[in-house]
Coordinates of C-alpha atoms in Angstrom, one line a residue:
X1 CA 7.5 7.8 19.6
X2 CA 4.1 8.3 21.7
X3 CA 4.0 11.4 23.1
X4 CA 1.8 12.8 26.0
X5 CA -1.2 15.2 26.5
X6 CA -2.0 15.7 30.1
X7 CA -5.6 17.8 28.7
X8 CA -7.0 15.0 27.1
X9 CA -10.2 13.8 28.5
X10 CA -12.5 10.8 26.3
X11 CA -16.0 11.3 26.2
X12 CA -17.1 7.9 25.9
X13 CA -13.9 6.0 26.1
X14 CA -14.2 3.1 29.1
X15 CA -11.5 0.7 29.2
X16 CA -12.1 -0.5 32.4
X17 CA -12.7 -4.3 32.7
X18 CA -11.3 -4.5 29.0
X19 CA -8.8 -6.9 28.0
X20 CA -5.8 -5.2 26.2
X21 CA -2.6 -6.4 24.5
X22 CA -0.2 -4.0 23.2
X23 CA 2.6 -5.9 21.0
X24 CA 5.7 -4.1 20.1
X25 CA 9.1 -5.5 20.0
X26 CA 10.3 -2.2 22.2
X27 CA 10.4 -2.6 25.9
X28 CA 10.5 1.5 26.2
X29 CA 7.1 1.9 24.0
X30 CA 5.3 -1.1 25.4
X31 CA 5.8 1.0 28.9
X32 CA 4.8 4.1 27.5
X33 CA 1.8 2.7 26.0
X34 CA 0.6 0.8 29.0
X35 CA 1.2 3.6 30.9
X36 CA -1.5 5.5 28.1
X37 CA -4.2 2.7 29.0
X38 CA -3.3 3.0 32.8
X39 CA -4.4 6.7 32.6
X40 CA -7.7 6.0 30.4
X41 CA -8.8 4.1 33.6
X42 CA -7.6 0.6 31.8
X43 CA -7.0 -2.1 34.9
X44 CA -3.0 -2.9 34.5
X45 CA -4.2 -6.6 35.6
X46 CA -5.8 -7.0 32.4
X47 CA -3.6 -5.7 30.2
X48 CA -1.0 -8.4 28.2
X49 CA 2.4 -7.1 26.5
X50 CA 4.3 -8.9 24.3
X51 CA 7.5 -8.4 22.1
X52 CA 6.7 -10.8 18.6
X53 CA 4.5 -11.8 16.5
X54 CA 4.7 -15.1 17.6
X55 CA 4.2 -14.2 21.5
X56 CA 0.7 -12.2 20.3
X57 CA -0.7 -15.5 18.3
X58 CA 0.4 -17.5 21.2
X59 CA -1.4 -15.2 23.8
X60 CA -4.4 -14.1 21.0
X61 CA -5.4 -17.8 21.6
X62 CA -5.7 -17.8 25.0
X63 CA -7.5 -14.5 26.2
X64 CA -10.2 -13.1 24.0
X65 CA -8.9 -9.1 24.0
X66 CA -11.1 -6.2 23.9
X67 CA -8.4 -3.9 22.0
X68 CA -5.0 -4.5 20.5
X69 CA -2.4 -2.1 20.0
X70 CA 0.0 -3.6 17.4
X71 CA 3.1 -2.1 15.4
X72 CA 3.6 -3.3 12.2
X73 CA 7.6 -4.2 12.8
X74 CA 8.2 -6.6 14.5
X75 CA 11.7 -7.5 13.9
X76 CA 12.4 -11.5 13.3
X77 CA 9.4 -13.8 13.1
X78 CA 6.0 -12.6 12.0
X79 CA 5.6 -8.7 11.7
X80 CA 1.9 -7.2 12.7
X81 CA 0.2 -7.3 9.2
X82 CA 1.0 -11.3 9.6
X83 CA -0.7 -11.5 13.0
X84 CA -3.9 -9.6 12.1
X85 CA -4.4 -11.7 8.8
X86 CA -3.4 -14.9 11.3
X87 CA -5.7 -13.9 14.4
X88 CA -8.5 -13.1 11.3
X89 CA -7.6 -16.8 9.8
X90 CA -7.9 -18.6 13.2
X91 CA -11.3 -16.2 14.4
X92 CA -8.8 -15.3 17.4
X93 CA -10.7 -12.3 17.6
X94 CA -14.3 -10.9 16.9
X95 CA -15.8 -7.9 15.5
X96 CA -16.1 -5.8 18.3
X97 CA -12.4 -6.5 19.1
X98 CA -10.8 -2.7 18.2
X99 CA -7.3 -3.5 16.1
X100 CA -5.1 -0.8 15.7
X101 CA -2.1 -0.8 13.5
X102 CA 1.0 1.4 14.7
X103 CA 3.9 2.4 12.9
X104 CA 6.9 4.1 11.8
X105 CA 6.3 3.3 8.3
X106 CA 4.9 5.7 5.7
X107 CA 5.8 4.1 1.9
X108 CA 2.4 3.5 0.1
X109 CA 3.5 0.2 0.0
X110 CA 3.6 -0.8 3.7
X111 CA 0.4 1.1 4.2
X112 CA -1.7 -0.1 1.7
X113 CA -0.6 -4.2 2.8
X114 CA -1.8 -3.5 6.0
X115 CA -4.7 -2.0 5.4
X116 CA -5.5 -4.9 3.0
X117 CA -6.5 -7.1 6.4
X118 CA -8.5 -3.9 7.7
X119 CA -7.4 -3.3 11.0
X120 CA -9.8 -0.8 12.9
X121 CA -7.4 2.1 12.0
X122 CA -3.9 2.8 11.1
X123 CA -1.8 5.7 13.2
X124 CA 1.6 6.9 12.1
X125 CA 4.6 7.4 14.5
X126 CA 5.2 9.6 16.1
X127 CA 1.4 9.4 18.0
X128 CA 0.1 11.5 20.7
X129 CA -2.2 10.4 23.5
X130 CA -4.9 12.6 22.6
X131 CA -4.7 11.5 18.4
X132 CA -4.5 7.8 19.9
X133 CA -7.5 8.2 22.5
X134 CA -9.6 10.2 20.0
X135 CA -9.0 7.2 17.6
X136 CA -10.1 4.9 19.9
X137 CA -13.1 6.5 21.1
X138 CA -14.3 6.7 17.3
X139 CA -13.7 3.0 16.6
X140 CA -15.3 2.2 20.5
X141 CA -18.4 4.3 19.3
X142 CA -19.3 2.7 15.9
X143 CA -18.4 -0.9 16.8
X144 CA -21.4 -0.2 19.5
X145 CA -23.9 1.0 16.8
X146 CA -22.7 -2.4 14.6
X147 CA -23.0 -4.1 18.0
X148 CA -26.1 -6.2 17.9
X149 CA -25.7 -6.5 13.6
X150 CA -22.8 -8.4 14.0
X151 CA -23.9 -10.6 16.8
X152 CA -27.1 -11.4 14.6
X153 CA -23.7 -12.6 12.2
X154 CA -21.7 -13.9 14.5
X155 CA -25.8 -16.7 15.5
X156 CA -26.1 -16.8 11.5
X157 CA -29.1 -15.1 12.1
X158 CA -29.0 -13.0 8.6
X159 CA -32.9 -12.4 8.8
X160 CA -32.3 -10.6 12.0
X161 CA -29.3 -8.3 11.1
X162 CA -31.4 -7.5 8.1
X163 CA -34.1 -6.0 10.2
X164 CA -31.6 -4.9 12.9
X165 CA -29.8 -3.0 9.4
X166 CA -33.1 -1.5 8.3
X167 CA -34.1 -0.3 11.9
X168 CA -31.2 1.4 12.2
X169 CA -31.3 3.2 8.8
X170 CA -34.5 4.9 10.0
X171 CA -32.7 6.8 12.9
X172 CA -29.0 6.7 12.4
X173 CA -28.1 9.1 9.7
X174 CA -24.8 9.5 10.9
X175 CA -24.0 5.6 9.7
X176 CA -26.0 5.9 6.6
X177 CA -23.3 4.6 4.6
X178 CA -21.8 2.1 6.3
X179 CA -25.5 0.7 7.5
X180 CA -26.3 0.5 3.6
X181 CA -22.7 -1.3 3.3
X182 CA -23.6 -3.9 5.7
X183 CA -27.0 -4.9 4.3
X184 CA -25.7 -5.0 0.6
X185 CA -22.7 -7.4 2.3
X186 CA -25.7 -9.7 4.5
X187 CA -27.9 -9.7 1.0
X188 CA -24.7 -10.9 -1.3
X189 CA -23.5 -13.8 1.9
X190 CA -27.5 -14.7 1.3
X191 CA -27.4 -15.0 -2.2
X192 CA -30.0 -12.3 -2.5
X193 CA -28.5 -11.0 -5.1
X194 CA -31.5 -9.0 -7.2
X195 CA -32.5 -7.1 -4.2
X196 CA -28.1 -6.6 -3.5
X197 CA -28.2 -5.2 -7.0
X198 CA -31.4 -2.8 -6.9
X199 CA -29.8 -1.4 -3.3
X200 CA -26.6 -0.8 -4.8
X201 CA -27.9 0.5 -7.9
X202 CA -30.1 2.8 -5.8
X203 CA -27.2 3.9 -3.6
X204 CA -24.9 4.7 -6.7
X205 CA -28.2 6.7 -8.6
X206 CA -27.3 9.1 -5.3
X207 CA -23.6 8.9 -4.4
X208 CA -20.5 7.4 -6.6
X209 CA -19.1 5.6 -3.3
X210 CA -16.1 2.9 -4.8
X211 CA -16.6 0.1 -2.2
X212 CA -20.8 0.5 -3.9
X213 CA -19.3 -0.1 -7.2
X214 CA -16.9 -2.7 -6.0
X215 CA -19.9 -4.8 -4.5
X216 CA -22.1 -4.3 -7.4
X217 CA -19.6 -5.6 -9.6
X218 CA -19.2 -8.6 -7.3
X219 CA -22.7 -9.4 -7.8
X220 CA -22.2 -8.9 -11.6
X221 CA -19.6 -11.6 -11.4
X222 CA -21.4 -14.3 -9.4
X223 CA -24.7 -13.6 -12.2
X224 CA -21.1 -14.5 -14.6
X225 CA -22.8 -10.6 -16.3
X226 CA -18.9 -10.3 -16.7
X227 CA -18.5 -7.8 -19.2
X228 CA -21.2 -5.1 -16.5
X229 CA -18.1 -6.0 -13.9
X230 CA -15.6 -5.6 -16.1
X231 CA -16.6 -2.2 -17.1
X232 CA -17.3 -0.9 -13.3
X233 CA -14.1 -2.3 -11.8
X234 CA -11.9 -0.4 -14.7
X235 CA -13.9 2.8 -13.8
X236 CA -13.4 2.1 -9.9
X237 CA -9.3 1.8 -10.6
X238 CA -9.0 4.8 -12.9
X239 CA -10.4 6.7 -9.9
X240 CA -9.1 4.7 -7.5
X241 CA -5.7 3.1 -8.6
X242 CA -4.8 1.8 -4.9
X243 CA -7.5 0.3 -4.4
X244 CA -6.4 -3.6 -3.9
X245 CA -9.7 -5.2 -4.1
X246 CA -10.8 -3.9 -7.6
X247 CA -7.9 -5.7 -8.9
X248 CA -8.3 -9.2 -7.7
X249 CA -11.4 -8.8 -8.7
X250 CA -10.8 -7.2 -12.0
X251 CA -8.3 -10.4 -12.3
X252 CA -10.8 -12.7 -11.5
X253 CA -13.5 -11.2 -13.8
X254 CA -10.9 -11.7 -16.5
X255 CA -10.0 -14.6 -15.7
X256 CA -13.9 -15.7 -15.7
X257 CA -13.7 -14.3 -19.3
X258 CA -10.8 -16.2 -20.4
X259 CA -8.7 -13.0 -20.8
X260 CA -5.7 -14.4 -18.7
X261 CA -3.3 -12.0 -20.4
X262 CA -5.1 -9.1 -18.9
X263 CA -6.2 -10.9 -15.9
X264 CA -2.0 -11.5 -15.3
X265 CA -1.7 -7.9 -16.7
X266 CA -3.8 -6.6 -13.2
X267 CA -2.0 -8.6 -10.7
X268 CA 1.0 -7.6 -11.8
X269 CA -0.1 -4.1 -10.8
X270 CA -1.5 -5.2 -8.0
X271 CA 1.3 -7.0 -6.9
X272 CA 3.4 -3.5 -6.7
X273 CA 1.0 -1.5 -5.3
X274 CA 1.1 -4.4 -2.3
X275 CA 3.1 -7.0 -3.2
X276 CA 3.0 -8.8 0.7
X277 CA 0.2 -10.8 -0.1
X278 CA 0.6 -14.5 -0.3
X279 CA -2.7 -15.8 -2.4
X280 CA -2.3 -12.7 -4.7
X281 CA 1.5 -13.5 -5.8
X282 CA 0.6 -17.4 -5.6
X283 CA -2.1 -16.2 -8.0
X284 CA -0.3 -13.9 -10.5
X285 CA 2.5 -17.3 -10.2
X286 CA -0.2 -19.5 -11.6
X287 CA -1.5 -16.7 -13.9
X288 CA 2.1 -16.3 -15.2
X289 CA 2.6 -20.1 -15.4
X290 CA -0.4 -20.8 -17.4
X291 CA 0.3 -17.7 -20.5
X292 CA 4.3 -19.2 -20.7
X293 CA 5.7 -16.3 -18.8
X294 CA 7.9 -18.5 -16.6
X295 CA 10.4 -15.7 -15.3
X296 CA 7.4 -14.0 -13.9
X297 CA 5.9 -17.1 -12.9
X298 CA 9.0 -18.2 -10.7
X299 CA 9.7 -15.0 -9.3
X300 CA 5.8 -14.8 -7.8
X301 CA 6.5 -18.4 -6.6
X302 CA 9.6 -17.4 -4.9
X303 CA 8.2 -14.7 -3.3
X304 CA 5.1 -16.3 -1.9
X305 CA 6.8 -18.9 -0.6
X306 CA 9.1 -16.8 1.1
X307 CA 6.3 -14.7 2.3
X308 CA 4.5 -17.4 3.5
X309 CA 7.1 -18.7 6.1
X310 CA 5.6 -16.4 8.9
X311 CA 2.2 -16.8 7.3
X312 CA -0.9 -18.8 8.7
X313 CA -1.7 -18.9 4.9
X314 CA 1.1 -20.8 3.5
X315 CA 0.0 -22.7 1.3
X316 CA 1.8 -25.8 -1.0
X317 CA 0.2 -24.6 -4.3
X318 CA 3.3 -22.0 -4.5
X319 CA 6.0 -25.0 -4.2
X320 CA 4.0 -27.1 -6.2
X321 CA 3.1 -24.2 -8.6
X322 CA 7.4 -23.4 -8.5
X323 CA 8.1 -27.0 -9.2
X324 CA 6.4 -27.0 -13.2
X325 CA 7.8 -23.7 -13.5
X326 CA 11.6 -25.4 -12.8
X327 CA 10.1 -28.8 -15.0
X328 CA 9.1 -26.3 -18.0
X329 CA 12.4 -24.9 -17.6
X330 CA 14.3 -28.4 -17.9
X331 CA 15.7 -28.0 -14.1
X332 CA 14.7 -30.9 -12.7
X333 CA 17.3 -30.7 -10.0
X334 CA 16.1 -27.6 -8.7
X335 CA 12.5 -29.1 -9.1
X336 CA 13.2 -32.0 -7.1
X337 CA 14.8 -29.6 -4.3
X338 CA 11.3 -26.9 -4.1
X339 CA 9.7 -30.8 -3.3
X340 CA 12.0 -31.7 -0.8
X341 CA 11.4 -28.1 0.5
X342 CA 7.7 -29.3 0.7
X343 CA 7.7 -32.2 1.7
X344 CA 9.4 -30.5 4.7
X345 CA 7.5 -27.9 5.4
X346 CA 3.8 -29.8 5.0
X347 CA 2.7 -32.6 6.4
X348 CA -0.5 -34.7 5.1
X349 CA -1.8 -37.8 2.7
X350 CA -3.0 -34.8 0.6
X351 CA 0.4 -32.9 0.2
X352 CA 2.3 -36.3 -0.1
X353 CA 0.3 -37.6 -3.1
X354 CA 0.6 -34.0 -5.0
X355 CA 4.5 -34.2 -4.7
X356 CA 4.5 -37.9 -5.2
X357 CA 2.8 -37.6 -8.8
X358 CA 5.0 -33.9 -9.6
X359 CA 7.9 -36.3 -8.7
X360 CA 6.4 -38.7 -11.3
X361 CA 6.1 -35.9 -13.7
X362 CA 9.4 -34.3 -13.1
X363 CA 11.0 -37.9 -14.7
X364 CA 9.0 -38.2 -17.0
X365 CA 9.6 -34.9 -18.4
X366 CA 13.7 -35.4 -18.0
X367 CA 13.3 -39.0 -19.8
X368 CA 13.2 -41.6 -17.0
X369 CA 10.0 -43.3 -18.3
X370 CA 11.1 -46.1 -16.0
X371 CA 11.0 -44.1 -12.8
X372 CA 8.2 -42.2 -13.5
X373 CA 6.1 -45.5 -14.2
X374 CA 6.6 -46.7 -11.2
X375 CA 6.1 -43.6 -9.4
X376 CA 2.1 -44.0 -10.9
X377 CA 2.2 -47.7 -10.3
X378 CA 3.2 -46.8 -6.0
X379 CA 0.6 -43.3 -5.7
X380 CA -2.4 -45.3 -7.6
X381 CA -2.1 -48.2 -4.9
X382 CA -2.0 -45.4 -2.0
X383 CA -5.3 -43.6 -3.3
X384 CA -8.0 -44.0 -0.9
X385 CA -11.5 -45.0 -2.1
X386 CA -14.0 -43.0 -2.7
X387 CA -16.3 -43.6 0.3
X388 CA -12.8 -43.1 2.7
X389 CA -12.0 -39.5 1.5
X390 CA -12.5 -37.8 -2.2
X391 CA -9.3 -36.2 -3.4
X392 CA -9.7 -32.5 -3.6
X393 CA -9.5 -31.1 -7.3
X394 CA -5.7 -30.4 -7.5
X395 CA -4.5 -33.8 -6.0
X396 CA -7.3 -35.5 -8.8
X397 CA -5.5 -33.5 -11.5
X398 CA -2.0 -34.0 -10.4
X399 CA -2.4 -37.8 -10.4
X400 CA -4.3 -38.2 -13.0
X401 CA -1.7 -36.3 -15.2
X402 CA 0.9 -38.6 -14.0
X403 CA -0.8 -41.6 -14.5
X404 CA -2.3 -40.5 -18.2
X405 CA 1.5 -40.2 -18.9
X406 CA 2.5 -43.1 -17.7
X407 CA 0.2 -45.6 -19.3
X408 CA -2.7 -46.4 -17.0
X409 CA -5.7 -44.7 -19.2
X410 CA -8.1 -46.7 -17.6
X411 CA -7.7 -45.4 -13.9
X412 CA -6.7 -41.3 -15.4
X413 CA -10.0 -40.9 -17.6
X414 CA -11.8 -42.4 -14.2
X415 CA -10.4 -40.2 -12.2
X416 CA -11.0 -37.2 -14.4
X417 CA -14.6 -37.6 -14.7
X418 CA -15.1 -38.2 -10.9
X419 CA -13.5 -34.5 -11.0
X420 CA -16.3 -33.0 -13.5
X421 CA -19.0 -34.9 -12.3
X422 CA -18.1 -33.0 -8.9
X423 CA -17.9 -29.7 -11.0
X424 CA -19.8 -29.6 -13.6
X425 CA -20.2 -25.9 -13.9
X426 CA -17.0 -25.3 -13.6
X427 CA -15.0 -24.0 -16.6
X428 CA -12.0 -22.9 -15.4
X429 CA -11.0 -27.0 -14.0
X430 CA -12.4 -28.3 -17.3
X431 CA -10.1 -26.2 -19.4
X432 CA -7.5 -28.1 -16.9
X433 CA -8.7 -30.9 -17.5
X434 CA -8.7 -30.6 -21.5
X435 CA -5.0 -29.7 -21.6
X436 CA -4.0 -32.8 -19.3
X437 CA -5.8 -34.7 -22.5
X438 CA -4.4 -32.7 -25.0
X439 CA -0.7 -33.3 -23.4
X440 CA -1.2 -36.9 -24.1
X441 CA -2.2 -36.7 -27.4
X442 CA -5.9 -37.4 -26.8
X443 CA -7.6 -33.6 -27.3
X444 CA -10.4 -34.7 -29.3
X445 CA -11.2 -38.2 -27.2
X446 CA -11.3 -35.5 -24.1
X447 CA -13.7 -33.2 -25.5
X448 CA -16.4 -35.6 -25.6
X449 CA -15.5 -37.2 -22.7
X450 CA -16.0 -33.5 -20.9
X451 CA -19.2 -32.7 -22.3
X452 CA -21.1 -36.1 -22.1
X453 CA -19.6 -36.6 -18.5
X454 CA -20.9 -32.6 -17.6
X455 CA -24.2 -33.3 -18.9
X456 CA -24.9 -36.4 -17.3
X457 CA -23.9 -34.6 -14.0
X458 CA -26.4 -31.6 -14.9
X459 CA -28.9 -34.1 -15.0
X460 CA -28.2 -35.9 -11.9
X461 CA -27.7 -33.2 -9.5
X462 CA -31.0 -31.1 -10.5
X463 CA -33.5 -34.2 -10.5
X464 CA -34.1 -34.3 -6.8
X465 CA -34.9 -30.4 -6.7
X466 CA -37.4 -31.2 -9.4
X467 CA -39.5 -33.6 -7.8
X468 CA -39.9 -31.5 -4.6
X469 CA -41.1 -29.3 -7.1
X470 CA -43.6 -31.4 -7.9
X471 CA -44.5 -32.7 -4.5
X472 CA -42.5 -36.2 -5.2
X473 CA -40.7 -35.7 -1.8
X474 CA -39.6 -39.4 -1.3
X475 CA -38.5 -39.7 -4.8
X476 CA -36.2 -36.6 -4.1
X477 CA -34.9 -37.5 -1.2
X478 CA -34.0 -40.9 -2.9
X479 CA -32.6 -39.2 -6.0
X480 CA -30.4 -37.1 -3.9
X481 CA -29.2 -39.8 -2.4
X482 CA -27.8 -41.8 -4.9
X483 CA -26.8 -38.6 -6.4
X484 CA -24.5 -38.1 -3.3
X485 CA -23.2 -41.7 -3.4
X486 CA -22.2 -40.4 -7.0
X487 CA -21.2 -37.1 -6.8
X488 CA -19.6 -36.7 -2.9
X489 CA -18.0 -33.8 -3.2
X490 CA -20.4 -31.5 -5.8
X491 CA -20.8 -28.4 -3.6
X492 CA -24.2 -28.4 -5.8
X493 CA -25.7 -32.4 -4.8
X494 CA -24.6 -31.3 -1.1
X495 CA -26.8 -28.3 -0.7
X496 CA -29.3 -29.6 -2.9
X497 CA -29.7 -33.3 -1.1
X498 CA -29.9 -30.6 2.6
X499 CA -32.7 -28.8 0.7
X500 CA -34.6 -31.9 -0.1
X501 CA -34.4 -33.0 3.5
X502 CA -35.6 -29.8 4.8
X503 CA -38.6 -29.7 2.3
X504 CA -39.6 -33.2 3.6
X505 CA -39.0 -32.4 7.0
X506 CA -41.6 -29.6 6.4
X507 CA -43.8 -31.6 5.0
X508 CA -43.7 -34.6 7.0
X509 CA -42.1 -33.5 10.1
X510 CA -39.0 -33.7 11.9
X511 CA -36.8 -36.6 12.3
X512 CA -33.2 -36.6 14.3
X513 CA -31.7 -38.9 11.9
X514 CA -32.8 -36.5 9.0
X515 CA -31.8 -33.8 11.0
X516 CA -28.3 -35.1 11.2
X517 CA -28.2 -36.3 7.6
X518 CA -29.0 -32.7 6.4
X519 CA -26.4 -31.1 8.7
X520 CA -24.0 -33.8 7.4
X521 CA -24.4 -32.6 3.8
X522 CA -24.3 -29.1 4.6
X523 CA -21.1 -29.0 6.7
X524 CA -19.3 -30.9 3.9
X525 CA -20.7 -28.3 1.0
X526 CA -19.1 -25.7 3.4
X527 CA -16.3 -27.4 4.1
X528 CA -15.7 -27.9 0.2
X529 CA -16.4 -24.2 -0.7
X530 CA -16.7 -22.2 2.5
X531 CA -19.0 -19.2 2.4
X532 CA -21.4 -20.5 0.0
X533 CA -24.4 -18.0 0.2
X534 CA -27.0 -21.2 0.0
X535 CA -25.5 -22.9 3.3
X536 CA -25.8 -20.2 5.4
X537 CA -29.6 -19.7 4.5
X538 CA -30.1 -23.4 4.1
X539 CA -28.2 -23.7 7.8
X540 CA -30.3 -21.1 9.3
X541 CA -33.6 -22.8 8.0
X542 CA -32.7 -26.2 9.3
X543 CA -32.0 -24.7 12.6
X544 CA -35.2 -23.3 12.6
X545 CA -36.8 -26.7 12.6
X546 CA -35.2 -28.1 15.2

């Protein structure tokens, strides 16, 4: 319950003007806090109540709030860690938006998931009105010193909330910390990682602070300096077991090593310190599926699924991922029910070609040659061409699998070495890529084909760079070109082909259509790996051009 404090008077606290939702699926409390606002000088005109998750998405699009006062439980439907991580998925609000988390519930469990989506603060029941208003005013107070940083951000103007970060540092001891935090965060986004590294190793020289170590070992992982990660994360969780981001990220370091035993080992723990997330039980399901630990496997499956039902990241990777476990397990019946489930529940060429070719697989593994050959024969005439769309990585994989087993070699290997050529550095999808080979009896015949079809990509994708290098600038731009034509989804020939147009445009000066052509490539690098550190830089220099 809220209770009252008729003495409390904010310093700094000015809620007039502000937009404010309060969502709790209690008539009685919504009142009581309205009421709360209503004395801090909050106009009632402006404030929005609503009783479910799904009310609070629903009005989160509409009206861009100020602050939001949200309990956790929710009832039926979505509960409040569901619509932060939603309104955070969709951008339904902004930084300076103040997001507090209310509730009854105390177990590690519940606390820890929704503090994983980093609301602005997390109060227990029972709260007064002077806890509550002293909260606030805290939050309201640093989000105005982070106030112009993050609108530098929000512009993607990094070179400004760099200067904005070191201005501040001179004369704002009181943020030290978090100041330091932010710049270390703008220099990893920028791919700046040395100087990221030297302030983080200069900041831990001073203070052992875990998020520092965290983000030092982040940089230690994208440099792939895996076993420096490794050894920094394990020292953050001793110290810190509950702290949820070491793990995924100790996970992904070992998976990066090939370790996937201990990688599965760490999201296991993870997954009972918060076990509410859907990526991270999708993840410890693929984790579980890939060492031959199929109970484990399914019962992540199930429960990201059934987490996902209220969940803007829902993904069809857990059915799909659910759907070998039940193959592996000889139960094609259930595995053709998860696809109907699916099928149902996503719509899309992409989704319909990935249960199409697991269909394929699913008879094939139960004996039905027949059926499963003409599965291949219907989902290789419904594959769009290159130029239309390219097939993302999974959806490559799944059909070539199908089609390898089926008997149409030609069309498989093709497919295959569209996929490296697009990710040549990647390790992880080749080592996919080797066992779909070694399943059909061809393990040596794939290893060559990997290498020679990675090193031919190599080559490909760097030549432009180099002639810019060398002051060849319509040689690169031509080289990039064809290497585009080639390559249409390598996140690498995207950003590079953007750089080689910028160059030019430098030295020759600016041209619309090359203006276009470079924002063309970069939106699809982003769009194919979002949050690439190049794009934003490369971004921000092509918008300095025009």
């Amino acid at each position: 319950m809220i209770t009252s404090s008729i003495n409390f008077s904010p310093v700094s606290l000015n809620l007039s003007g502000k937009n404010i939702l309060i969502v709790d699926d209690y008539q009685e409390m919504r009142t009581i806090l309205r009421d709360i606002f209503r004395n801090l000088g909050a106009d009632v005109k402006k404030m929005h109540m609503v009783a479910t998750g799904e009310e609070a998405i629903a009005i989160l699009k509409k009206v861009q709030f100020d602050v939001v006062l949200c309990d956790l439980v929710l009832g039926a439907g979505k509960n409040g860690q569901q619509v932060l991580e939603e309104a955070k998925y969709l951008s339904l609000v902004d930084s300076s938006c103040l997001w507090v988390m209310i509730s009854a519930e105390k177990a590690a469990e519940a606390v820890t998931g929704a503090a994983e989506f980093q609301p602005d603060a997390y109060l227990i029941k029972p709260v007064t009105e002077m806890s509550l208003c002293t909260r606030l005013e805290k939050i309201w107070v640093r989000k105005k010193v982070f106030a112009e940083i993050h609108q530098a951000i929000k512009r993607s103007n990094y070179d400004e909330a760099l200067s904005l970060c070191d201005q501040k540092l001179v004369s704002d001891k009181a943020n030290t910390f978090d100041l330091l935090r932010t710049k270390c965060n703008l220099l990893g986004m920028t791919g700046e990682l040395d100087r990221a590294q030297n302030l983080l190793e200069e900041i831990l020289s001073k203070r052992e602070l875990p998020w520092s170590k965290v983000a030092l070992a982040r940089i230690f992982l994208k440099k792939n300096e895996w076993d420096q990660a490794k050894t920094l994360l394990e020292e953050t969780i001793e110290l810190n077991p509950a702290y949820i981001e070491a793990h995924d990220l100790l996970a992904q370091t070992l998976q990066a090593m090939d370790d996937l035993e201990g990688a599965n080992d760490v999201l296991e723990r993870a997954t009972k310190l918060s076990p509410n997330s859907v990526m991270r039980q999708q993840n410890l399901g693929s984790l579980s599926l890939k060492i031959g630990k199929l109970e484990n496997a399914e019962r992540a499956f199930r429960k990201s699924i059934a987490l996902g039902e209220n969940s803007a990241l829902k993904k069809a990777d857990s059915y799909l991922g659910l759907v070998k476990v039940c193959g592996t397990k000889k139960n094609p019946d259930e595995a053709l029910r998860v696809l109907g489930q699916l099928t149902k529940n996503f719509n899309g060429d992409d989704v319909r070609r990935r249960a199409l070719a697991a269909t394929g697989i699913i008879h094939h593994q139960s004996g039905d040659v027949e059926k499963a050959a003409q599965i291949a024969l219907e989902l290789d005439q419904s594959l769009p061409n290159q130029d239309e769309r390219p097939l993302t990585s999974e959806e490559s994989l799944e059909v070539a699998h199908l089609l390898l087993v089926a008997g149409n070699k030609e069309k498989a290997i093709r497919l295959l070495q569209s996929e490296i050529k697009n990710n040549p550095e990647n390790t992880a999808l080749h080592k996919d890529v080797s066992e779909i080979f070694e399943q059909a009896g061809m393990q040596e015949e794939g290893s060559q084909l990997i290498e020679s079809t990675r090193q031919e990509a190599m080559l490909v994708m760097n030549r432009g760079v180099l002639l810019v290098s060398k002051g060849q600038y319509e040689e690169a731009l031509g080289a990039m070109r064809e290497a585009r034509a080639a390559m249409p989804a390598n996140v690498r020939v995207l950003l590079n082909l953007a750089h080689v147009i910028i160059a030019y445009i430098q030295k020759n000066g600016s041209a619309p259509d090359l203006v276009e052509e470079a924002r063309n490539s970069l939106t699809a690098a982003n769009e194919l790996s979002p949050g690439e550190p190049r794009f934003k830089r490369l971004m921000a220099s092509l918008n300095g051009l025009v």
